[in-house]
């Protein structure tokens, strides 16, 4: 598979599209972890975990620093904030649509009688 150069938001969503990487991001939200610690809950090899970390690094979600043979990872939350800002636009869109639907349904349905509550 040939990987094309993509914008940063696409890289973030692609990285978060995998449940293992989402779980790694969640764990990193609690603080710095080694690649081994990130691999542990999945019973995967360090090499497999490192591949996931590389995808997260490429997306700008994780920064890795090496101390001897130990690779430590830290969450870079600013990329998550960019994704959240993009999603917030659609949150407003759906909230407005749901509010309009609620108003329409309220107009069409009769008031419930006190006995039916």
PDB file of C-alpha atoms in Angstrom:
ATOM      1  CA  UNK A   1       0.000   0.000   0.000  1.00  0.00           C
ATOM      2  CA  UNK A   2       1.395   3.375  -0.974  1.00  0.00           C
ATOM      3  CA  UNK A   3       0.940   6.049   1.667  1.00  0.00           C
ATOM      4  CA  UNK A   4       0.303   9.498   0.281  1.00  0.00           C
ATOM      5  CA  UNK A   5       1.184  12.682   2.026  1.00  0.00           C
ATOM      6  CA  UNK A   6      -1.912  13.741   3.945  1.00  0.00           C
ATOM      7  CA  UNK A   7      -2.979  16.730   5.961  1.00  0.00           C
ATOM      8  CA  UNK A   8      -2.516  16.520   9.715  1.00  0.00           C
ATOM      9  CA  UNK A   9      -6.214  16.089  10.500  1.00  0.00           C
ATOM     10  CA  UNK A  10      -6.446  13.082   8.178  1.00  0.00           C
ATOM     11  CA  UNK A  11      -3.408  11.549   9.879  1.00  0.00           C
ATOM     12  CA  UNK A  12      -5.023  12.041  13.294  1.00  0.00           C
ATOM     13  CA  UNK A  13      -8.296  10.406  12.282  1.00  0.00           C
ATOM     14  CA  UNK A  14      -6.477   7.578  10.527  1.00  0.00           C
ATOM     15  CA  UNK A  15      -4.391   6.947  13.654  1.00  0.00           C
ATOM     16  CA  UNK A  16      -7.459   7.028  15.894  1.00  0.00           C
ATOM     17  CA  UNK A  17      -9.356   4.713  13.547  1.00  0.00           C
ATOM     18  CA  UNK A  18      -7.669   1.713  15.170  1.00  0.00           C
ATOM     19  CA  UNK A  19      -8.998   0.557  18.568  1.00  0.00           C
ATOM     20  CA  UNK A  20      -5.541  -0.442  19.810  1.00  0.00           C
ATOM     21  CA  UNK A  21      -4.148   3.000  19.091  1.00  0.00           C
ATOM     22  CA  UNK A  22      -7.179   4.679  20.694  1.00  0.00           C
ATOM     23  CA  UNK A  23      -6.563   2.610  23.833  1.00  0.00           C
ATOM     24  CA  UNK A  24      -2.892   3.613  23.779  1.00  0.00           C
ATOM     25  CA  UNK A  25      -3.873   7.291  23.559  1.00  0.00           C
ATOM     26  CA  UNK A  26      -6.235   6.778  26.488  1.00  0.00           C
ATOM     27  CA  UNK A  27      -3.455   5.243  28.570  1.00  0.00           C
ATOM     28  CA  UNK A  28      -1.094   8.071  27.638  1.00  0.00           C
ATOM     29  CA  UNK A  29      -3.662  10.594  28.862  1.00  0.00           C
ATOM     30  CA  UNK A  30      -2.791   9.315  32.333  1.00  0.00           C
ATOM     31  CA  UNK A  31       0.885  10.095  31.870  1.00  0.00           C
ATOM     32  CA  UNK A  32       4.059   8.980  30.183  1.00  0.00           C
ATOM     33  CA  UNK A  33       4.397   5.256  29.390  1.00  0.00           C
ATOM     34  CA  UNK A  34       7.050   3.025  27.894  1.00  0.00           C
ATOM     35  CA  UNK A  35       6.327   1.139  24.686  1.00  0.00           C
ATOM     36  CA  UNK A  36       6.352  -2.050  26.778  1.00  0.00           C
ATOM     37  CA  UNK A  37       3.688  -0.626  29.089  1.00  0.00           C
ATOM     38  CA  UNK A  38       1.583   0.335  26.094  1.00  0.00           C
ATOM     39  CA  UNK A  39       1.931  -3.190  24.656  1.00  0.00           C
ATOM     40  CA  UNK A  40       1.116  -5.001  27.898  1.00  0.00           C
ATOM     41  CA  UNK A  41      -2.731  -4.969  27.886  1.00  0.00           C
ATOM     42  CA  UNK A  42      -2.787  -6.264  24.308  1.00  0.00           C
ATOM     43  CA  UNK A  43      -0.258  -9.072  24.788  1.00  0.00           C
ATOM     44  CA  UNK A  44       1.575  -7.897  21.707  1.00  0.00           C
ATOM     45  CA  UNK A  45       5.248  -7.815  20.936  1.00  0.00           C
ATOM     46  CA  UNK A  46       7.303  -4.675  21.426  1.00  0.00           C
ATOM     47  CA  UNK A  47       7.776  -4.554  17.642  1.00  0.00           C
ATOM     48  CA  UNK A  48       3.997  -4.540  17.056  1.00  0.00           C
ATOM     49  CA  UNK A  49       3.457  -1.900  19.745  1.00  0.00           C
ATOM     50  CA  UNK A  50       6.254   0.184  18.256  1.00  0.00           C
ATOM     51  CA  UNK A  51       4.504   0.144  14.870  1.00  0.00           C
ATOM     52  CA  UNK A  52       1.338   1.499  16.496  1.00  0.00           C
ATOM     53  CA  UNK A  53       3.377   4.166  18.291  1.00  0.00           C
ATOM     54  CA  UNK A  54       4.994   5.181  14.987  1.00  0.00           C
ATOM     55  CA  UNK A  55       1.550   5.763  13.462  1.00  0.00           C
ATOM     56  CA  UNK A  56       0.615   7.897  16.477  1.00  0.00           C
ATOM     57  CA  UNK A  57       3.909   9.791  16.170  1.00  0.00           C
ATOM     58  CA  UNK A  58       3.362  10.445  12.457  1.00  0.00           C
ATOM     59  CA  UNK A  59      -0.054  11.883  13.316  1.00  0.00           C
ATOM     60  CA  UNK A  60       1.550  14.138  15.926  1.00  0.00           C
ATOM     61  CA  UNK A  61      -0.386  12.512  18.775  1.00  0.00           C
ATOM     62  CA  UNK A  62       2.626  11.042  20.556  1.00  0.00           C
ATOM     63  CA  UNK A  63       6.187  12.116  21.199  1.00  0.00           C
ATOM     64  CA  UNK A  64       8.733   9.399  21.903  1.00  0.00           C
ATOM     65  CA  UNK A  65      12.050   9.878  23.650  1.00  0.00           C
ATOM     66  CA  UNK A  66      14.695   7.219  24.023  1.00  0.00           C
ATOM     67  CA  UNK A  67      16.625   6.634  27.226  1.00  0.00           C
ATOM     68  CA  UNK A  68      19.111   3.867  26.515  1.00  0.00           C
ATOM     69  CA  UNK A  69      16.989   0.917  25.413  1.00  0.00           C
ATOM     70  CA  UNK A  70      13.773   2.291  26.897  1.00  0.00           C
ATOM     71  CA  UNK A  71      11.384   4.215  24.668  1.00  0.00           C
ATOM     72  CA  UNK A  72       9.104   6.558  26.615  1.00  0.00           C
ATOM     73  CA  UNK A  73       5.964   7.989  25.041  1.00  0.00           C
ATOM     74  CA  UNK A  74       4.029  11.100  25.920  1.00  0.00           C
ATOM     75  CA  UNK A  75       0.679  12.309  24.586  1.00  0.00           C
ATOM     76  CA  UNK A  76       0.716  15.471  22.445  1.00  0.00           C
ATOM     77  CA  UNK A  77      -2.810  16.703  23.170  1.00  0.00           C
ATOM     78  CA  UNK A  78      -2.708  19.697  20.807  1.00  0.00           C
ATOM     79  CA  UNK A  79      -3.501  17.412  17.837  1.00  0.00           C
ATOM     80  CA  UNK A  80      -6.509  16.046  19.701  1.00  0.00           C
ATOM     81  CA  UNK A  81      -7.654  19.619  20.277  1.00  0.00           C
ATOM     82  CA  UNK A  82      -7.472  20.273  16.516  1.00  0.00           C
ATOM     83  CA  UNK A  83      -9.613  17.200  15.844  1.00  0.00           C
ATOM     84  CA  UNK A  84     -12.070  18.245  18.565  1.00  0.00           C
ATOM     85  CA  UNK A  85     -12.365  21.717  17.056  1.00  0.00           C
ATOM     86  CA  UNK A  86     -13.187  20.191  13.674  1.00  0.00           C
ATOM     87  CA  UNK A  87     -15.765  17.857  15.224  1.00  0.00           C
ATOM     88  CA  UNK A  88     -17.324  20.700  17.254  1.00  0.00           C
ATOM     89  CA  UNK A  89     -18.650  22.229  14.038  1.00  0.00           C
ATOM     90  CA  UNK A  90     -20.625  19.058  13.355  1.00  0.00           C
ATOM     91  CA  UNK A  91     -21.750  18.801  16.953  1.00  0.00           C
ATOM     92  CA  UNK A  92     -23.423  22.201  16.546  1.00  0.00           C
ATOM     93  CA  UNK A  93     -24.896  21.050  13.224  1.00  0.00           C
ATOM     94  CA  UNK A  94     -26.496  17.951  14.768  1.00  0.00           C
ATOM     95  CA  UNK A  95     -27.654  19.818  17.880  1.00  0.00           C
ATOM     96  CA  UNK A  96     -29.491  22.324  15.701  1.00  0.00           C
ATOM     97  CA  UNK A  97     -31.070  19.515  13.659  1.00  0.00           C
ATOM     98  CA  UNK A  98     -32.155  17.626  16.776  1.00  0.00           C
ATOM     99  CA  UNK A  99     -33.586  20.804  18.322  1.00  0.00           C
ATOM    100  CA  UNK A 100     -35.601  21.398  15.151  1.00  0.00           C
ATOM    101  CA  UNK A 101     -36.864  17.799  15.220  1.00  0.00           C
ATOM    102  CA  UNK A 102     -37.812  18.126  18.881  1.00  0.00           C
ATOM    103  CA  UNK A 103     -39.799  21.299  18.115  1.00  0.00           C
ATOM    104  CA  UNK A 104     -41.553  19.639  15.199  1.00  0.00           C
ATOM    105  CA  UNK A 105     -42.492  16.606  17.272  1.00  0.00           C
ATOM    106  CA  UNK A 106     -43.733  18.816  20.123  1.00  0.00           C
ATOM    107  CA  UNK A 107     -46.010  20.684  17.702  1.00  0.00           C
ATOM    108  CA  UNK A 108     -47.451  17.465  16.253  1.00  0.00           C
ATOM    109  CA  UNK A 109     -48.047  15.482  19.434  1.00  0.00           C
ATOM    110  CA  UNK A 110     -50.923  16.262  21.772  1.00  0.00           C
ATOM    111  CA  UNK A 111     -50.157  17.296  25.323  1.00  0.00           C
ATOM    112  CA  UNK A 112     -50.048  14.248  27.586  1.00  0.00           C
ATOM    113  CA  UNK A 113     -52.861  14.093  30.080  1.00  0.00           C
ATOM    114  CA  UNK A 114     -51.938  14.179  33.758  1.00  0.00           C
ATOM    115  CA  UNK A 115     -53.195  10.574  34.142  1.00  0.00           C
ATOM    116  CA  UNK A 116     -50.672   9.209  31.576  1.00  0.00           C
ATOM    117  CA  UNK A 117     -47.538  10.557  33.322  1.00  0.00           C
TER     118      UNK A 117
END
